[in-house]
Short mmCIF file of C-alpha atoms in Angstrom, two decimals:
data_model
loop_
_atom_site.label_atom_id
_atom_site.label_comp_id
_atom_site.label_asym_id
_atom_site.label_seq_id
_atom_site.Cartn_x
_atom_site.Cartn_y
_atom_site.Cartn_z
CA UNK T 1 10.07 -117.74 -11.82
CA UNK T 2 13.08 -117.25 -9.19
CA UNK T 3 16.34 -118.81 -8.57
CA UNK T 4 17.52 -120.56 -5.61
CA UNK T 5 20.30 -119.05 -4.01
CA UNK T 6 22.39 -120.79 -0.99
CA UNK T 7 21.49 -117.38 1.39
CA UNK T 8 20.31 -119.03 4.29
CA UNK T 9 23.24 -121.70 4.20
CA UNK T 10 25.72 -119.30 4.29
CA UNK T 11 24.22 -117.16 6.83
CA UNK T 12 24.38 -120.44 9.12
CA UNK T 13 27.63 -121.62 8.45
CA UNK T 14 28.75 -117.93 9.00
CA UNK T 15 27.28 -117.72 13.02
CA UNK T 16 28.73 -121.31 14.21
CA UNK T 17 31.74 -121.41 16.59
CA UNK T 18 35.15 -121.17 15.66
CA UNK T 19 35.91 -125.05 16.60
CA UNK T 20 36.54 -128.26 14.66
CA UNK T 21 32.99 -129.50 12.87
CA UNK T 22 33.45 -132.96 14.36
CA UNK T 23 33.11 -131.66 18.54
CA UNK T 24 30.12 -129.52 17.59
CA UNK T 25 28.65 -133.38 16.91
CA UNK T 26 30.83 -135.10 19.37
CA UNK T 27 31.09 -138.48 17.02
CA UNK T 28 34.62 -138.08 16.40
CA UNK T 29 33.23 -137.45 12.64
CA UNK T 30 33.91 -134.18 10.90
CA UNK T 31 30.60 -134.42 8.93
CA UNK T 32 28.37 -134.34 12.13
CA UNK T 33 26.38 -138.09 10.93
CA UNK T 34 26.90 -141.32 12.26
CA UNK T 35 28.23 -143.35 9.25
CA UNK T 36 32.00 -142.85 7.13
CA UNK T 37 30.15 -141.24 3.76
CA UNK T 38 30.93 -137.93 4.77
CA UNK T 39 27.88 -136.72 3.16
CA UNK T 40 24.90 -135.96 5.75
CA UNK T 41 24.91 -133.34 8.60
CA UNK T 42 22.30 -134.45 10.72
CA UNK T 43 19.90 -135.91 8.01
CA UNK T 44 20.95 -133.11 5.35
CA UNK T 45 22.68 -133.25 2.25
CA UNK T 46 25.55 -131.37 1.66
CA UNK T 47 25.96 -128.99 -1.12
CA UNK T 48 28.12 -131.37 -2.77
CA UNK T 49 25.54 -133.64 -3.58
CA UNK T 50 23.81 -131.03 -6.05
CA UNK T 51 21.00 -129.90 -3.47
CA UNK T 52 20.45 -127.28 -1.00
CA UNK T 53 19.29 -129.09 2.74
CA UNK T 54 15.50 -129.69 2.28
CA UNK T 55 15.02 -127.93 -0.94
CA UNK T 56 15.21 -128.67 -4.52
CA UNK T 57 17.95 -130.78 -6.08
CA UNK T 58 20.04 -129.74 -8.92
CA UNK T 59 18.38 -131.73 -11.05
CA UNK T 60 15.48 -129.98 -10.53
CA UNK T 61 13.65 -132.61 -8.20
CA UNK T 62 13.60 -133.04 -4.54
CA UNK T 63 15.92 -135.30 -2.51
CA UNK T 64 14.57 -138.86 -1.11
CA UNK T 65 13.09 -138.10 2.14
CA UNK T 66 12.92 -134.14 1.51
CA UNK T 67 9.85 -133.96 -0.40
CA UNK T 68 6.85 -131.26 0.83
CA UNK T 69 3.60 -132.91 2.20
CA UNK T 70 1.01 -132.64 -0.78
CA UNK T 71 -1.22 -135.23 0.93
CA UNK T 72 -5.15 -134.12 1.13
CA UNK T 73 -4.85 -132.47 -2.40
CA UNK T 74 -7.81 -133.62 -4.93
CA UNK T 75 -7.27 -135.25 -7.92
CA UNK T 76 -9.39 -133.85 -10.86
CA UNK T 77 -8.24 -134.51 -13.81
CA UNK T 78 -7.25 -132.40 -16.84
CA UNK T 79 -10.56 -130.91 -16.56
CA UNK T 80 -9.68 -129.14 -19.89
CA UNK T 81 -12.70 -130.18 -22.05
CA UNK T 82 -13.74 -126.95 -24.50
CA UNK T 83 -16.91 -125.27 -24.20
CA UNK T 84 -18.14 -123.91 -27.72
CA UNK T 85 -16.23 -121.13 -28.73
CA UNK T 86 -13.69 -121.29 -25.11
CA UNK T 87 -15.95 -118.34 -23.77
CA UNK T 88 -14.01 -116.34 -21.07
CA UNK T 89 -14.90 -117.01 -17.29
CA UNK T 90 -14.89 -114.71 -14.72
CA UNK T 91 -12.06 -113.58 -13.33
CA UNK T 92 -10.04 -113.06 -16.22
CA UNK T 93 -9.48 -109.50 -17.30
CA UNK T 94 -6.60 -108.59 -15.46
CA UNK T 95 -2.94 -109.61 -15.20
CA UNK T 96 -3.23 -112.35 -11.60
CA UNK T 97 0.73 -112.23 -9.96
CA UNK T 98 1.82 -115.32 -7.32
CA UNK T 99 4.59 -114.13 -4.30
CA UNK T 100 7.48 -116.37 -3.69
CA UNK T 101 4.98 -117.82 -0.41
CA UNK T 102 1.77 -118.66 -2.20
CA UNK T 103 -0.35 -115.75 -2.32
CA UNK T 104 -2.77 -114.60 -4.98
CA UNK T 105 -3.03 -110.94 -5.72
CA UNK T 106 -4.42 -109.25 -9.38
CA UNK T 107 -2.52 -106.48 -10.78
CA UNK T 108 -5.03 -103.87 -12.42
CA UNK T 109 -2.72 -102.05 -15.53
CA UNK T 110 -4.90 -99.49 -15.72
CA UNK T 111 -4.57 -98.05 -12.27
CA UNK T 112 -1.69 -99.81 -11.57
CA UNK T 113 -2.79 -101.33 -8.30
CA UNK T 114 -2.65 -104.17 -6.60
CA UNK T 115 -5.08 -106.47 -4.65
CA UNK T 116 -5.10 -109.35 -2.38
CA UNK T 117 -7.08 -112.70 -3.50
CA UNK T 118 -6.34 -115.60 -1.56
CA UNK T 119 -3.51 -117.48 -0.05
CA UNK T 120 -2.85 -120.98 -1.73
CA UNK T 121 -3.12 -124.06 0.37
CA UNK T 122 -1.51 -126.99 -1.43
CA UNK T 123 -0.34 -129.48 0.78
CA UNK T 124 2.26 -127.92 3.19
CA UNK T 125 4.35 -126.55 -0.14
CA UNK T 126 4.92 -123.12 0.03
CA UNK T 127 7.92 -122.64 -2.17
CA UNK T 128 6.16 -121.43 -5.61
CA UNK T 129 7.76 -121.43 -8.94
CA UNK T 130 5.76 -119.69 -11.64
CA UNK T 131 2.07 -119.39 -13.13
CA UNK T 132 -0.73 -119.31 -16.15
CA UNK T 133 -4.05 -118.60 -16.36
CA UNK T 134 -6.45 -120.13 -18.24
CA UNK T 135 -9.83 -118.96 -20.29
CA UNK T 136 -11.34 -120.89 -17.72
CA UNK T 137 -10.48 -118.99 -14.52
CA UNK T 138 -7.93 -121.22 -13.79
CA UNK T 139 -4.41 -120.46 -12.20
CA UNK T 140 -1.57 -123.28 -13.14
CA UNK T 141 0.59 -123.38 -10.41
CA UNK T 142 3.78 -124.80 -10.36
CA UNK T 143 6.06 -125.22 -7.01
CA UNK T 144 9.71 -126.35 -6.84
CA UNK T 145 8.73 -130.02 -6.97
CA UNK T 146 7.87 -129.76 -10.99
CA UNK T 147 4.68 -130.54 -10.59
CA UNK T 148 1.23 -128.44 -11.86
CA UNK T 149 -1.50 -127.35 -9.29
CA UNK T 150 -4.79 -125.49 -10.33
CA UNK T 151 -6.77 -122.93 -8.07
CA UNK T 152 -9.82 -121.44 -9.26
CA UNK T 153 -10.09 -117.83 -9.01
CA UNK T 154 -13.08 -117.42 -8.10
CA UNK T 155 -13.10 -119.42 -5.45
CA UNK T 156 -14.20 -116.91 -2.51
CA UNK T 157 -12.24 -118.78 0.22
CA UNK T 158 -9.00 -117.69 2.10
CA UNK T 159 -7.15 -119.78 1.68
CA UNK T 160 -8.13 -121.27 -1.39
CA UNK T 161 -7.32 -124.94 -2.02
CA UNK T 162 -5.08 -126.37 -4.85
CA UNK T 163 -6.16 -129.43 -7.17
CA UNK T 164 -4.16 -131.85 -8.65
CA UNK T 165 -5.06 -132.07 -12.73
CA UNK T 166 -2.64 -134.93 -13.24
CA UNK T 167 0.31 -133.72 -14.88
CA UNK T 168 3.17 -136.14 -14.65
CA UNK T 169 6.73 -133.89 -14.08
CA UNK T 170 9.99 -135.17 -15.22
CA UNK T 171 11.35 -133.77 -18.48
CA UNK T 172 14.70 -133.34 -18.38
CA UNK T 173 14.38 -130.23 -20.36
CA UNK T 174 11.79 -128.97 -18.23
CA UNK T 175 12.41 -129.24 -14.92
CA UNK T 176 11.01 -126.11 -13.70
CA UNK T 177 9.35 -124.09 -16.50
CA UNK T 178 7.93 -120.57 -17.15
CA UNK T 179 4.76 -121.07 -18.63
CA UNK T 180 1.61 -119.15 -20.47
CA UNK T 181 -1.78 -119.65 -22.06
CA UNK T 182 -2.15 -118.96 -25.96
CA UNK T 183 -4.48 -119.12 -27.72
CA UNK T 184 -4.65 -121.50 -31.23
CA UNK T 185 -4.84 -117.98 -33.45
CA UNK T 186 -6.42 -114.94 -34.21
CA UNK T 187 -9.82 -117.11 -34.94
CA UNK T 188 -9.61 -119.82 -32.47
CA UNK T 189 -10.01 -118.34 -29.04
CA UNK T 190 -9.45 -121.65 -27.04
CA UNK T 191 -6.08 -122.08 -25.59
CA UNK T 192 -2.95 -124.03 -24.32
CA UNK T 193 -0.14 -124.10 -21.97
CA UNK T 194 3.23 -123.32 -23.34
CA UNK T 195 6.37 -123.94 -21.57
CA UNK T 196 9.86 -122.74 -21.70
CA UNK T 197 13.03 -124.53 -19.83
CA UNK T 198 13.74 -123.49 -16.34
CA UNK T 199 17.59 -125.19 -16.05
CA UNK T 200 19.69 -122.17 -15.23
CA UNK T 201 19.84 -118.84 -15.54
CA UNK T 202 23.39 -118.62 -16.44
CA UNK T 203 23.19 -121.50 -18.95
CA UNK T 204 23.00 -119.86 -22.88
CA UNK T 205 23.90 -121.28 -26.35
CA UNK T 206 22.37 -123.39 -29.30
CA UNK T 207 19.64 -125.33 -28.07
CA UNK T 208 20.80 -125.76 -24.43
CA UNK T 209 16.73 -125.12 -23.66
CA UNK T 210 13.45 -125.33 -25.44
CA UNK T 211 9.78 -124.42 -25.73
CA UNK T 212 7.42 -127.31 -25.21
CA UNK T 213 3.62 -127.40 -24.98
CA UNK T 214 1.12 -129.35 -22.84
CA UNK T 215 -1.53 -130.87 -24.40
CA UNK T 216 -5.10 -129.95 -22.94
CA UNK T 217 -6.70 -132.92 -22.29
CA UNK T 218 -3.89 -135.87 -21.73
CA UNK T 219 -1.54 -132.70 -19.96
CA UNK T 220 1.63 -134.62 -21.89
CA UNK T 221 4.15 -131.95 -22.19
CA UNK T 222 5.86 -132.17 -26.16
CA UNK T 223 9.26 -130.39 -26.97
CA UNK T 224 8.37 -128.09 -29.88
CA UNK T 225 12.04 -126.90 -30.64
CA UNK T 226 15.13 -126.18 -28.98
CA UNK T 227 15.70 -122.84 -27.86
CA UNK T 228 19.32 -120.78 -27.05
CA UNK T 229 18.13 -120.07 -23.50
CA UNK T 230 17.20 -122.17 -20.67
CA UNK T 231 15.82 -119.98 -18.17
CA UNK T 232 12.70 -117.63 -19.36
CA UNK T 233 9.01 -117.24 -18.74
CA UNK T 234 6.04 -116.75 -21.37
CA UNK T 235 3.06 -114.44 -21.80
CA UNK T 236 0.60 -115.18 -24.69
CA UNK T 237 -2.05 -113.15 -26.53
CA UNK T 238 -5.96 -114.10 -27.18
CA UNK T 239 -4.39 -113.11 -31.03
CA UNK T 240 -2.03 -116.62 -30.81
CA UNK T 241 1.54 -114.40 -30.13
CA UNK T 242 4.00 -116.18 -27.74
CA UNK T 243 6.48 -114.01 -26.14
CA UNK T 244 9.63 -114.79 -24.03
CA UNK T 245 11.48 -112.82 -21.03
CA UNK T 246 14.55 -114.37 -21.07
CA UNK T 247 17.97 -113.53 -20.59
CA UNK T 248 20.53 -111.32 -18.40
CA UNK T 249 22.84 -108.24 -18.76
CA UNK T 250 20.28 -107.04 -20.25
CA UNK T 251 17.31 -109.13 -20.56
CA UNK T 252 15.62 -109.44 -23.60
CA UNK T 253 12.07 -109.74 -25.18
CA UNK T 254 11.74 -112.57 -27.81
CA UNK T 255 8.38 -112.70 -29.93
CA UNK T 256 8.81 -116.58 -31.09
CA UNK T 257 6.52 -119.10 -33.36
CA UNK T 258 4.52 -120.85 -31.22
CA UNK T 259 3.93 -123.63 -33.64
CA UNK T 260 7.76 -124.21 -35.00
CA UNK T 261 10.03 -122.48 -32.29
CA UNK T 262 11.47 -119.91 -34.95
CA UNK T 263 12.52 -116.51 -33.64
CA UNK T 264 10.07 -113.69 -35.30
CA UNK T 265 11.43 -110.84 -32.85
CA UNK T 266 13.92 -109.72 -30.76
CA UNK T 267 14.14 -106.57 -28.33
CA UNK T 268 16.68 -105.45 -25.73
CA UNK T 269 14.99 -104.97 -21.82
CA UNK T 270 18.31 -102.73 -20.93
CA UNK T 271 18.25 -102.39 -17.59
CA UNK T 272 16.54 -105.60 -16.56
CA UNK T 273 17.88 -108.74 -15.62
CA UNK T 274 15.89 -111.95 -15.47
CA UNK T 275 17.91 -114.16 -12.99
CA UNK T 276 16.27 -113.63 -9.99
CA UNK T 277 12.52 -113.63 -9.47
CA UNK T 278 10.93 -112.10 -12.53
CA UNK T 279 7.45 -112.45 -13.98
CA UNK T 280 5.67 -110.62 -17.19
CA UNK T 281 2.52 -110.04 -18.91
CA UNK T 282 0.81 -108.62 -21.89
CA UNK T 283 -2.06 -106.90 -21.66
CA UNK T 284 -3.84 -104.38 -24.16
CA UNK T 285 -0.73 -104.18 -26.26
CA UNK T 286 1.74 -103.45 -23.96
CA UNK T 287 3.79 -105.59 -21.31
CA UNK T 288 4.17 -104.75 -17.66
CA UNK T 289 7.32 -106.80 -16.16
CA UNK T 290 7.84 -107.60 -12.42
CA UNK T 291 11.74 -108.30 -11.19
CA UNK T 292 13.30 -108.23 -8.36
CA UNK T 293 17.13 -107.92 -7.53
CA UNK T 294 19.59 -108.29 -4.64
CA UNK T 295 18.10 -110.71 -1.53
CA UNK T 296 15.31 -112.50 -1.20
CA UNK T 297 13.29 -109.92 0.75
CA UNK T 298 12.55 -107.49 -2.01
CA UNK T 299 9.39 -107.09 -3.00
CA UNK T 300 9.16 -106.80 -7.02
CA UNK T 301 9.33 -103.55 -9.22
CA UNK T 302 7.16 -103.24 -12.02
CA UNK T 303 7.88 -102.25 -15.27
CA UNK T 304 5.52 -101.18 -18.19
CA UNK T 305 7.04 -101.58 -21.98
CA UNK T 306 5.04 -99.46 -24.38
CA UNK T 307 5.60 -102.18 -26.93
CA UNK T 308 2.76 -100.77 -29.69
CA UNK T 309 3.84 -97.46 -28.79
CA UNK T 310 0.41 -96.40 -28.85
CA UNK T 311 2.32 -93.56 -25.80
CA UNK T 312 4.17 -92.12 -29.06
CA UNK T 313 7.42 -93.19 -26.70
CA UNK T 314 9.23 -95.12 -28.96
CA UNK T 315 8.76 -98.30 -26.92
CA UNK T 316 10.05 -96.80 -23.95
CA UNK T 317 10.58 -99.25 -20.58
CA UNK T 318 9.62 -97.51 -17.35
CA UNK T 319 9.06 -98.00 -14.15
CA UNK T 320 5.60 -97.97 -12.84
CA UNK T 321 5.96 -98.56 -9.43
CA UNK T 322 6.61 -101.42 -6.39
CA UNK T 323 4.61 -104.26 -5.93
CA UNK T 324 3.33 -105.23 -2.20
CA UNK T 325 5.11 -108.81 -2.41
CA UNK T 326 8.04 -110.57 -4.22
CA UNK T 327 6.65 -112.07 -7.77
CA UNK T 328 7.63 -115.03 -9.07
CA UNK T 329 4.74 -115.69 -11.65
CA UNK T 330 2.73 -113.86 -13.68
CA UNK T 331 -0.63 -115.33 -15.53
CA UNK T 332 -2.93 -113.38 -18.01
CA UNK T 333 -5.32 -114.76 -20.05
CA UNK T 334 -5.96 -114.67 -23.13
CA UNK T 335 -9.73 -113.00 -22.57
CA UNK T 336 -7.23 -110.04 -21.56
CA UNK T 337 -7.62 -106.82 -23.75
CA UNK T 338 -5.86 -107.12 -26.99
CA UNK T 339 -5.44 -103.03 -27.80
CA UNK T 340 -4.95 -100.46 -25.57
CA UNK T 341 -7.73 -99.17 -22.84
#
């Protein structure tokens, strides 16, 4: 998950020449188009109309006319149907991280090393959001448009193409969402998608955002309970634990009920902030975390929380090391290790 930030704006407005707007345009207009609604510069919207030029809106959405090209993608359905038992694919034992450009990489926890996959084709978009990953060997993709991609990791190709499942975007509560496989509980291996509001990162209070979950075969996405923050991302466990990252100044770690919304946990991240790009995991009963602060060129630190304290460090945060790219999602499934390796 990332935030947008007006960077590139600013570093425009900041290098043009020290004249009236209207004679850069020469149309006698101080808003550089050709009509009176002092809105467009040349085709773009202003900042004033809630969206950045040729990126997301503020509602979350994309401006008429600004939308990526996503033509060429294949339609497949939910594609969701259980196998007996939801046996794990392959491809699906370590924690799988997405870059801020569409890139695939794995994160090993054991060695704590990084390696390349695949880039992501999908369409011309490039601009990702966050990630899951399924039993099935399937990364959920979501890019700034709302919408859900898949990409099979096992596909050997470079790059690998996206496919469409279906899902229909547009909850006002969901927008953008972090998101994570769980699965049903300790004895019911096969999983689903849980979401958690992506509004705003400076946005906190009683129910101002909310876990939902998508159902597996229709990919409807339900509002399970209101939630006190609206910008977060999920990790789940093949046990049926949902966990939040959520927060700022300091971040915190929220163990919630999957099923009813109700807050079983809470522990401070101090140190780490979740309003830029940030991304977690669980795996083998610990969490490694992935945030980045400052611009939009640095690449991600990451973070390993001895949560079972199985280090005899009292659940101590540190820092591992630096990732290779900027990481805005983070998938594991729920085949993952459980307990320590």
């Amino acid at each position: 998950m990332r935030s947008v930030r007006l960077l590139g704006l600013l570093v425009t407005v900041s290098l043009l020449p020290a004249c009236p707007i209207g004679d850069l345009f020469g149309d006698g207009e101080t808003d550089g188009d050709d009509d009176d609604d002092g809105n467009d510069v040349n085709g773009f919207v202003s900042a004033t109309d809630g969206a950045t030029a040729g990126g997301p809106g503020g509602d979350g959405g994309w401006e008429s006319g600004d939308q990526p090209t996503t033509t060429g993608i294949e339609m497949t359905g939910a594609d969701n149907e259980p196998e007996a038992g939801c046996p794990c694919a392959e491809g699906t034992e370590l924690v799988y991280v997405l870059s801020d450009v569409g890139s695939l990489w794995s994160f090993d926890p054991k060695s704590g090393s990084f390696a390349f996959i695949a880039d992501i084709h999908c369409g011309g978009m490039v601009d990702t959001y966050s990630m899951g990953v399924s039993r099935k060997g399937r990364a959920w993709i979501q890019y700034w448009d709302g919408d859900l991609y898949t990409v099979d990791l096992n596909d050997a190709s470079d790059p690998v193409e996206c496919k469409d499942p279906g899902f229909v975007p547009g909850n006002p509560m969901f927008p953008q969402f972090g998101m994570a496989f769980v699965a049903n509980s300790l004895n019911d291996p096969c999983d689903k998608l849980y979401a958690h509001s992506g509004i705003s990162p400076d946005l906190q209070g009683p129910d101002v955002g909310a876990l939902g979950v998508i159902d597996p075969q229709t990919l409807e996405l339900s509002t399970i309970a209101g939630i006190d923050y609206a910008w977060g991302e999920l990790t789940g466990t093949g046990t049926g634990r949902l966990f939040a990252f959520q927060g700022s100044a300091p971040a915190i770690l929220t163990e919630y009920d999957k099923n009813t919304g109700d807050v079983i946990d809470v522990l401070p991240l101090p140190g780490l902030k979740s309003d830029n790009a940030f991304a977690f995991a669980w795996w083998g009963g610990d969490f490694y975390l992935f945030t980045s602060t400052g611009d939009f060129v640095t690449n991600s630190e990451v973070w390993h929380l001895d949560f079972d304290n199985s280090d005899d460090s009292d659940q101590a945060l540190t820092l591992l090391t630096q990732a290779p790219i900027r990481i805005v999602g983070a998938g594991v499934s729920t085949c993952a290790p459980p307990l320590p390796m």
